Each structure stands twice: as C-alpha cells, then as structure tokens.
Amino acid sequence: MKTANQTRYSIGAMIFHWLIAILVIVNWRIAESAEHLSDAEKGAVFANHKALGMLILALTLGRIAWRLTHPLPSLPNNYAPWERMLARTTHVVFYVLLIGLPLGGWLATSMFDRPIDFFGMFTIPVLPVGENKDLGGTIFDVHKTAGTIMIYLIGLHILGALKHTFIDKDLGIFRMLPFGGKARQ
C-alpha cells in the first residue's frame, strides 16, 4: 500500500524500524562479546542473545503486519532504476534475515535439546525436531555467517541513507525520522 503524497513512513513503522535496528546491533555485539569467554560465561551471554533474538522475531512479525496494513511512502522520483532495485532487494533480504536468523537459532538450539529462557519471564520450548548436535552445530555456523551478512547489509543501508541525504540532497534519511527536513518525493 503506497500513497502518492506521503514522504515519510508512519510513526509505527519508524518505531519498529529503529527498535529492531537497535536490538539487532545490540544482539550482534552480545554474540561478538562472547567469543573469548569461558563456556560457563558464554552460556549466560548466549542466553541473552537467544532471548533477544526471539524478541527481534516477534517485533519483525509485528512490523510485517504493520507494513501490510499501513501505507508506505513511494520511493523518491530521483532514484535511478538500479537504486530502486537495490532498495527493494535490500529490504526483502532484511526481512528474510530478520525472520531466518532467529528461527535458525531456535532450530539449532532445539537440536541441542535446550529451551530458550526469555529473560527469566518464561521459557520458549524446543521445536519438535529431535536432538542432532552435528546438524545443530552446522546451523549455528550458517546462523553466524548470516549474522555477518546482516551487519554488512546494515552498513550498506546506512551508506545509502547518507548518500541520499547528503550527496543527492533529497533528505532521504528523514523518510524514517519523525523530525527534521521534509524528504523529497
């Protein structure tokens, strides 16, 4: 759903965008910080990583529901065809990763027969897949690689927003901010 005269995303879309973005970066930093810890310390750190991943999954599903029920601004007219395709592709890959990373982590954790403690509030049970530590380890390896891809994609996304704002001067970053200049249509 798009509207011809809307230049910004809705406040709800902005809240989902920035909250998920912050949580993804925090979760990546949590995982990175555990690399050189002892096994006991790693377990505690990764418990938070897994819980945060499940929160990101829930918020992403909420964001998709929001996106399907609220109008989107059209891409600015000054975007070149390759920029339009790159913007759309990047967003699709973001959604695939925002859903796939938590589900993959949950699947791999389930293969080690470990439920996920959601910050001490409740337990998310294992998926009914049976124990398979070898496959679970492989899925964790893919999960880590996909997480790295997500971080590079975030960097590309930020560079695109900065390019549109400061080089093209179409104030593109303000499409996802509730304040500041009015983005060009």
C-alpha atoms as an extended CHARMM CRD file, in Angstrom:
* protein
*
       185  EXT
         1         1  MET       CA              0.0000000000        0.0000000000        0.0000000000  PROA      1               0.0000000000
         2         2  LYS       CA              1.5280000000        3.3240000000       -1.0870000000  PROA      2               0.0000000000
         3         3  THR       CA              0.3240000000        6.8750000000       -1.1360000000  PROA      3               0.0000000000
         4         4  ALA       CA              1.3800000000        9.3820000000       -3.7630000000  PROA      4               0.0000000000
         5         5  ASN       CA              1.8880000000       12.3490000000       -1.4290000000  PROA      5               0.0000000000
         6         6  GLN       CA              3.3120000000       10.6700000000        1.6700000000  PROA      6               0.0000000000
         7         7  THR       CA              7.0650000000       11.2920000000        2.0520000000  PROA      7               0.0000000000
         8         8  ARG       CA              7.6290000000        9.6680000000        5.4670000000  PROA      8               0.0000000000
         9         9  TYR       CA              6.8890000000        6.3110000000        6.9580000000  PROA      9               0.0000000000
        10        10  SER       CA              4.2250000000        6.1730000000        9.6590000000  PROA      10              0.0000000000
        11        11  ILE       CA              5.2220000000        6.6400000000       13.2990000000  PROA      11              0.0000000000
        12        12  GLY       CA              4.5170000000        2.9430000000       13.9360000000  PROA      12              0.0000000000
        13        13  ALA       CA              6.8400000000        1.9300000000       11.0870000000  PROA      13              0.0000000000
        14        14  MET       CA              9.5040000000        4.2740000000       12.4560000000  PROA      14              0.0000000000
        15        15  ILE       CA              9.2310000000        2.7670000000       15.9450000000  PROA      15              0.0000000000
        16        16  PHE       CA              9.5020000000       -0.7830000000       14.5880000000  PROA      16              0.0000000000
        17        17  HSD       CA             12.4220000000        0.1990000000       12.3270000000  PROA      17              0.0000000000
        18        18  TRP       CA             14.5500000000        1.8940000000       14.9780000000  PROA      18              0.0000000000
        19        19  LEU       CA             13.7340000000       -0.5550000000       17.7770000000  PROA      19              0.0000000000
        20        20  ILE       CA             14.5770000000       -3.5730000000       15.6340000000  PROA      20              0.0000000000
        21        21  ALA       CA             17.7130000000       -1.8720000000       14.2760000000  PROA      21              0.0000000000
        22        22  ILE       CA             19.0000000000       -1.1110000000       17.7640000000  PROA      22              0.0000000000
        23        23  LEU       CA             18.1770000000       -4.6120000000       19.0380000000  PROA      23              0.0000000000
        24        24  VAL       CA             19.9050000000       -6.2680000000       16.0610000000  PROA      24              0.0000000000
        25        25  ILE       CA             23.0940000000       -4.2810000000       16.6450000000  PROA      25              0.0000000000
        26        26  VAL       CA             22.9830000000       -4.9360000000       20.3990000000  PROA      26              0.0000000000
        27        27  ASN       CA             22.4030000000       -8.6380000000       19.7600000000  PROA      27              0.0000000000
        28        28  TRP       CA             25.3150000000       -8.7910000000       17.3270000000  PROA      28              0.0000000000
        29        29  ARG       CA             27.5570000000       -7.1100000000       19.9200000000  PROA      29              0.0000000000
        30        30  ILE       CA             26.3710000000       -9.5780000000       22.5900000000  PROA      30              0.0000000000
        31        31  ALA       CA             27.3410000000      -12.5110000000       20.3600000000  PROA      31              0.0000000000
        32        32  GLU       CA             30.6860000000      -10.9320000000       19.4500000000  PROA      32              0.0000000000
        33        33  SER       CA             31.4860000000      -10.2850000000       23.1160000000  PROA      33              0.0000000000
        34        34  ALA       CA             31.1270000000      -13.9880000000       23.9310000000  PROA      34              0.0000000000
        35        35  GLU       CA             33.8180000000      -15.1680000000       21.5150000000  PROA      35              0.0000000000
        36        36  HSD       CA             36.6510000000      -15.3910000000       24.0690000000  PROA      36              0.0000000000
        37        37  LEU       CA             34.7090000000      -16.2240000000       27.2350000000  PROA      37              0.0000000000
        38        38  SER       CA             34.7600000000      -19.4510000000       29.1930000000  PROA      38              0.0000000000
        39        39  ASP       CA             31.9950000000      -21.9520000000       28.4670000000  PROA      39              0.0000000000
        40        40  ALA       CA             30.1120000000      -21.0220000000       31.6500000000  PROA      40              0.0000000000
        41        41  GLU       CA             30.2720000000      -17.3120000000       30.8180000000  PROA      41              0.0000000000
        42        42  LYS       CA             29.3580000000      -17.9760000000       27.1800000000  PROA      42              0.0000000000
        43        43  GLY       CA             26.1990000000      -19.7950000000       28.2700000000  PROA      43              0.0000000000
        44        44  ALA       CA             24.9420000000      -16.7850000000       30.2110000000  PROA      44              0.0000000000
        45        45  VAL       CA             25.7910000000      -14.3370000000       27.4140000000  PROA      45              0.0000000000
        46        46  PHE       CA             24.1940000000      -16.5030000000       24.7300000000  PROA      46              0.0000000000
        47        47  ALA       CA             21.0660000000      -16.9390000000       26.8690000000  PROA      47              0.0000000000
        48        48  ASN       CA             20.5520000000      -13.1790000000       26.4680000000  PROA      48              0.0000000000
        49        49  HSD       CA             21.4430000000      -13.3760000000       22.7640000000  PROA      49              0.0000000000
        50        50  LYS       CA             18.8060000000      -16.0700000000       22.1970000000  PROA      50              0.0000000000
        51        51  ALA       CA             16.1040000000      -14.2440000000       24.1660000000  PROA      51              0.0000000000
        52        52  LEU       CA             16.8260000000      -11.0230000000       22.3030000000  PROA      52              0.0000000000
        53        53  GLY       CA             16.6820000000      -12.9340000000       19.0090000000  PROA      53              0.0000000000
        54        54  MET       CA             13.1950000000      -14.1650000000       19.8600000000  PROA      54              0.0000000000
        55        55  LEU       CA             12.1490000000      -10.5970000000       20.7280000000  PROA      55              0.0000000000
        56        56  ILE       CA             13.5080000000       -9.4370000000       17.3510000000  PROA      56              0.0000000000
        57        57  LEU       CA             11.4870000000      -12.1930000000       15.6490000000  PROA      57              0.0000000000
        58        58  ALA       CA              8.2830000000      -11.1070000000       17.4210000000  PROA      58              0.0000000000
        59        59  LEU       CA              8.8860000000       -7.4390000000       16.5990000000  PROA      59              0.0000000000
        60        60  THR       CA              9.6590000000       -8.3000000000       12.9690000000  PROA      60              0.0000000000
        61        61  LEU       CA              6.3710000000      -10.1800000000       12.6400000000  PROA      61              0.0000000000
        62        62  GLY       CA              4.6480000000       -7.1460000000       14.1620000000  PROA      62              0.0000000000
        63        63  ARG       CA              6.4660000000       -4.8990000000       11.7080000000  PROA      63              0.0000000000
        64        64  ILE       CA              5.3510000000       -7.0120000000        8.7550000000  PROA      64              0.0000000000
        65        65  ALA       CA              1.7480000000       -6.8890000000        9.9890000000  PROA      65              0.0000000000
        66        66  TRP       CA              2.0650000000       -3.1070000000       10.3510000000  PROA      66              0.0000000000
        67        67  ARG       CA              3.5520000000       -2.7740000000        6.8890000000  PROA      67              0.0000000000
        68        68  LEU       CA              0.7250000000       -4.7720000000        5.3300000000  PROA      68              0.0000000000
        69        69  THR       CA             -1.9260000000       -2.5830000000        6.9470000000  PROA      69              0.0000000000
        70        70  HSD       CA             -0.4210000000        0.9110000000        6.6860000000  PROA      70              0.0000000000
        71        71  PRO       CA              0.5030000000        2.9260000000        3.5880000000  PROA      71              0.0000000000
        72        72  LEU       CA              4.1270000000        3.2380000000        2.5490000000  PROA      72              0.0000000000
        73        73  PRO       CA              5.6720000000        6.3170000000        1.0030000000  PROA      73              0.0000000000
        74        74  SER       CA              6.7090000000        5.8860000000       -2.6070000000  PROA      74              0.0000000000
        75        75  LEU       CA             10.3950000000        5.8400000000       -3.3840000000  PROA      75              0.0000000000
        76        76  PRO       CA             11.5650000000        9.3370000000       -4.3580000000  PROA      76              0.0000000000
        77        77  ASN       CA             11.3940000000       10.1400000000       -8.0630000000  PROA      77              0.0000000000
        78        78  ASN       CA             15.1090000000       10.9450000000       -8.2390000000  PROA      78              0.0000000000
        79        79  TYR       CA             16.1550000000        7.3190000000       -7.5520000000  PROA      79              0.0000000000
        80        80  ALA       CA             17.8450000000        5.6770000000      -10.5150000000  PROA      80              0.0000000000
        81        81  PRO       CA             16.3610000000        2.3180000000      -11.5870000000  PROA      81              0.0000000000
        82        82  TRP       CA             19.3250000000        0.4460000000      -10.0510000000  PROA      82              0.0000000000
        83        83  GLU       CA             18.7800000000        2.3110000000       -6.7610000000  PROA      83              0.0000000000
        84        84  ARG       CA             15.1170000000        1.3260000000       -6.7260000000  PROA      84              0.0000000000
        85        85  MET       CA             16.0100000000       -2.3130000000       -7.3460000000  PROA      85              0.0000000000
        86        86  LEU       CA             18.7790000000       -2.2430000000       -4.7180000000  PROA      86              0.0000000000
        87        87  ALA       CA             16.4500000000       -0.6200000000       -2.1460000000  PROA      87              0.0000000000
        88        88  ARG       CA             13.7230000000       -3.2110000000       -2.7110000000  PROA      88              0.0000000000
        89        89  THR       CA             16.1620000000       -6.1440000000       -2.7390000000  PROA      89              0.0000000000
        90        90  THR       CA             17.8630000000       -4.9240000000        0.4400000000  PROA      90              0.0000000000
        91        91  HSD       CA             14.5290000000       -4.6630000000        2.2420000000  PROA      91              0.0000000000
        92        92  VAL       CA             13.4950000000       -8.1710000000        1.1670000000  PROA      92              0.0000000000
        93        93  VAL       CA             16.8340000000       -9.6000000000        2.3350000000  PROA      93              0.0000000000
        94        94  PHE       CA             16.4640000000       -7.7170000000        5.6380000000  PROA      94              0.0000000000
        95        95  TYR       CA             13.0890000000       -9.3410000000        6.2500000000  PROA      95              0.0000000000
        96        96  VAL       CA             14.4030000000      -12.7960000000        5.2860000000  PROA      96              0.0000000000
        97        97  LEU       CA             17.2950000000      -12.3970000000        7.7380000000  PROA      97              0.0000000000
        98        98  LEU       CA             15.1680000000      -10.8400000000       10.4930000000  PROA      98              0.0000000000
        99        99  ILE       CA             12.9500000000      -13.9260000000       10.3810000000  PROA      99              0.0000000000
       100       100  GLY       CA             15.5050000000      -16.5390000000        9.3390000000  PROA      100             0.0000000000
       101       101  LEU       CA             18.2070000000      -15.7150000000       11.8840000000  PROA      101             0.0000000000
       102       102  PRO       CA             16.0020000000      -16.1330000000       14.9820000000  PROA      102             0.0000000000
       103       103  LEU       CA             14.2620000000      -19.1990000000       13.5440000000  PROA      103             0.0000000000
       104       104  GLY       CA             17.6140000000      -20.7490000000       12.6290000000  PROA      104             0.0000000000
       105       105  GLY       CA             18.9790000000      -20.0390000000       16.0950000000  PROA      105             0.0000000000
       106       106  TRP       CA             15.8540000000      -21.5360000000       17.6750000000  PROA      106             0.0000000000
       107       107  LEU       CA             16.0970000000      -24.5940000000       15.4210000000  PROA      107             0.0000000000
       108       108  ALA       CA             19.7830000000      -25.1460000000       16.2150000000  PROA      108             0.0000000000
       109       109  THR       CA             19.1950000000      -24.6190000000       19.9450000000  PROA      109             0.0000000000
       110       110  SER       CA             16.3430000000      -27.1370000000       19.7630000000  PROA      110             0.0000000000
       111       111  MET       CA             18.6850000000      -29.6810000000       18.1850000000  PROA      111             0.0000000000
       112       112  PHE       CA             20.7860000000      -29.4200000000       21.3370000000  PROA      112             0.0000000000
       113       113  ASP       CA             17.5520000000      -30.0070000000       23.3070000000  PROA      113             0.0000000000
       114       114  ARG       CA             17.7920000000      -26.6280000000       25.0500000000  PROA      114             0.0000000000
       115       115  PRO       CA             14.7120000000      -24.4500000000       25.5390000000  PROA      115             0.0000000000
       116       116  ILE       CA             15.1630000000      -20.6680000000       25.4350000000  PROA      116             0.0000000000
       117       117  ASP       CA             14.7810000000      -18.7170000000       28.6560000000  PROA      117             0.0000000000
       118       118  PHE       CA             13.1100000000      -15.4100000000       27.7970000000  PROA      118             0.0000000000
       119       119  PHE       CA             14.8330000000      -13.1060000000       30.3010000000  PROA      119             0.0000000000
       120       120  GLY       CA             13.5360000000      -15.1630000000       33.2340000000  PROA      120             0.0000000000
       121       121  MET       CA              9.8900000000      -14.3930000000       32.3700000000  PROA      121             0.0000000000
       122       122  PHE       CA              9.0190000000      -17.6420000000       30.5980000000  PROA      122             0.0000000000
       123       123  THR       CA             10.5840000000      -20.4790000000       28.6260000000  PROA      123             0.0000000000
       124       124  ILE       CA             10.2630000000      -20.9450000000       24.8980000000  PROA      124             0.0000000000
       125       125  PRO       CA             10.1630000000      -24.7060000000       24.3360000000  PROA      125             0.0000000000
       126       126  VAL       CA             12.3660000000      -26.5880000000       21.9110000000  PROA      126             0.0000000000
       127       127  LEU       CA             11.0000000000      -27.1990000000       18.4470000000  PROA      127             0.0000000000
       128       128  PRO       CA              9.8880000000      -30.8150000000       17.8780000000  PROA      128             0.0000000000
       129       129  VAL       CA             12.9010000000      -31.7330000000       15.7400000000  PROA      129             0.0000000000
       130       130  GLY       CA             14.7930000000      -34.2180000000       17.8900000000  PROA      130             0.0000000000
       131       131  GLU       CA             18.3460000000      -33.9860000000       19.1110000000  PROA      131             0.0000000000
       132       132  ASN       CA             21.0260000000      -33.6970000000       16.4210000000  PROA      132             0.0000000000
       133       133  LYS       CA             24.0780000000      -31.8420000000       17.6990000000  PROA      133             0.0000000000
       134       134  ASP       CA             26.0290000000      -32.1660000000       14.4380000000  PROA      134             0.0000000000
       135       135  LEU       CA             23.2600000000      -30.5970000000       12.3600000000  PROA      135             0.0000000000
       136       136  GLY       CA             22.6080000000      -28.0600000000       15.1310000000  PROA      136             0.0000000000
       137       137  GLY       CA             26.2800000000      -27.0360000000       15.0230000000  PROA      137             0.0000000000
       138       138  THR       CA             26.1240000000      -26.6430000000       11.2460000000  PROA      138             0.0000000000
       139       139  ILE       CA             23.0050000000      -24.4830000000       11.5490000000  PROA      139             0.0000000000
       140       140  PHE       CA             24.7880000000      -22.3420000000       14.1630000000  PROA      140             0.0000000000
       141       141  ASP       CA             27.6560000000      -21.8690000000       11.6630000000  PROA      141             0.0000000000
       142       142  VAL       CA             25.1900000000      -20.7430000000        8.9690000000  PROA      142             0.0000000000
       143       143  HSD       CA             23.4930000000      -18.5150000000       11.5740000000  PROA      143             0.0000000000
       144       144  LYS       CA             26.8040000000      -16.8080000000       12.3580000000  PROA      144             0.0000000000
       145       145  THR       CA             27.5550000000      -16.2450000000        8.6590000000  PROA      145             0.0000000000
       146       146  ALA       CA             24.0550000000      -14.8630000000        8.0550000000  PROA      146             0.0000000000
       147       147  GLY       CA             24.5260000000      -12.5570000000       11.0540000000  PROA      147             0.0000000000
       148       148  THR       CA             27.6940000000      -11.1930000000        9.4520000000  PROA      148             0.0000000000
       149       149  ILE       CA             25.7940000000      -10.6600000000        6.1970000000  PROA      149             0.0000000000
       150       150  MET       CA             23.1430000000       -8.7600000000        8.1980000000  PROA      150             0.0000000000
       151       151  ILE       CA             25.7930000000       -6.4180000000        9.6360000000  PROA      151             0.0000000000
       152       152  TYR       CA             27.2170000000       -5.6930000000        6.1660000000  PROA      152             0.0000000000
       153       153  LEU       CA             23.6940000000       -5.1100000000        4.8760000000  PROA      153             0.0000000000
       154       154  ILE       CA             23.0650000000       -2.6330000000        7.7060000000  PROA      154             0.0000000000
       155       155  GLY       CA             26.2430000000       -0.8160000000        6.6640000000  PROA      155             0.0000000000
       156       156  LEU       CA             25.0270000000       -0.6800000000        3.0440000000  PROA      156             0.0000000000
       157       157  HSD       CA             21.6460000000        0.6030000000        4.2170000000  PROA      157             0.0000000000
       158       158  ILE       CA             23.2570000000        3.3520000000        6.3030000000  PROA      158             0.0000000000
       159       159  LEU       CA             25.5370000000        4.3710000000        3.4250000000  PROA      159             0.0000000000
       160       160  GLY       CA             22.5220000000        4.5800000000        1.1100000000  PROA      160             0.0000000000
       161       161  ALA       CA             20.6100000000        6.7700000000        3.5590000000  PROA      161             0.0000000000
       162       162  LEU       CA             23.6190000000        9.0560000000        3.9920000000  PROA      162             0.0000000000
       163       163  LYS       CA             24.1910000000        9.2410000000        0.2180000000  PROA      163             0.0000000000
       164       164  HSD       CA             20.6030000000       10.2440000000       -0.4140000000  PROA      164             0.0000000000
       165       165  THR       CA             20.6230000000       12.7810000000        2.3930000000  PROA      165             0.0000000000
       166       166  PHE       CA             23.9820000000       14.4790000000        1.9000000000  PROA      166             0.0000000000
       167       167  ILE       CA             25.0490000000       13.8410000000       -1.7050000000  PROA      167             0.0000000000
       168       168  ASP       CA             21.7120000000       13.7020000000       -3.5420000000  PROA      168             0.0000000000
       169       169  LYS       CA             20.2860000000       16.1770000000       -1.0110000000  PROA      169             0.0000000000
       170       170  ASP       CA             16.8470000000       14.5590000000       -1.1540000000  PROA      170             0.0000000000
       171       171  LEU       CA             16.8040000000       14.2790000000        2.6800000000  PROA      171             0.0000000000
       172       172  GLY       CA             16.2040000000       10.5400000000        2.3600000000  PROA      172             0.0000000000
       173       173  ILE       CA             17.0480000000        9.7840000000        5.9930000000  PROA      173             0.0000000000
       174       174  PHE       CA             14.0490000000       11.8630000000        7.0860000000  PROA      174             0.0000000000
       175       175  ARG       CA             11.7060000000        9.3080000000        5.4900000000  PROA      175             0.0000000000
       176       176  MET       CA             12.3380000000        7.2310000000        8.6350000000  PROA      176             0.0000000000
       177       177  LEU       CA             12.6010000000       10.0520000000       11.1920000000  PROA      177             0.0000000000
       178       178  PRO       CA              9.6650000000       11.9090000000       12.7530000000  PROA      178             0.0000000000
       179       179  PHE       CA             11.5530000000       15.2060000000       12.7460000000  PROA      179             0.0000000000
       180       180  GLY       CA             13.7730000000       17.2890000000       10.5010000000  PROA      180             0.0000000000
       181       181  GLY       CA             13.5940000000       18.2240000000        6.8560000000  PROA      181             0.0000000000
       182       182  LYS       CA             10.9470000000       17.0110000000        4.5070000000  PROA      182             0.0000000000
       183       183  ALA       CA             12.1720000000       14.2300000000        2.2370000000  PROA      183             0.0000000000
       184       184  ARG       CA             11.7220000000       14.8170000000       -1.4830000000  PROA      184             0.0000000000
       185       185  GLN       CA              9.0440000000       12.8960000000       -3.3420000000  PROA      185             0.0000000000
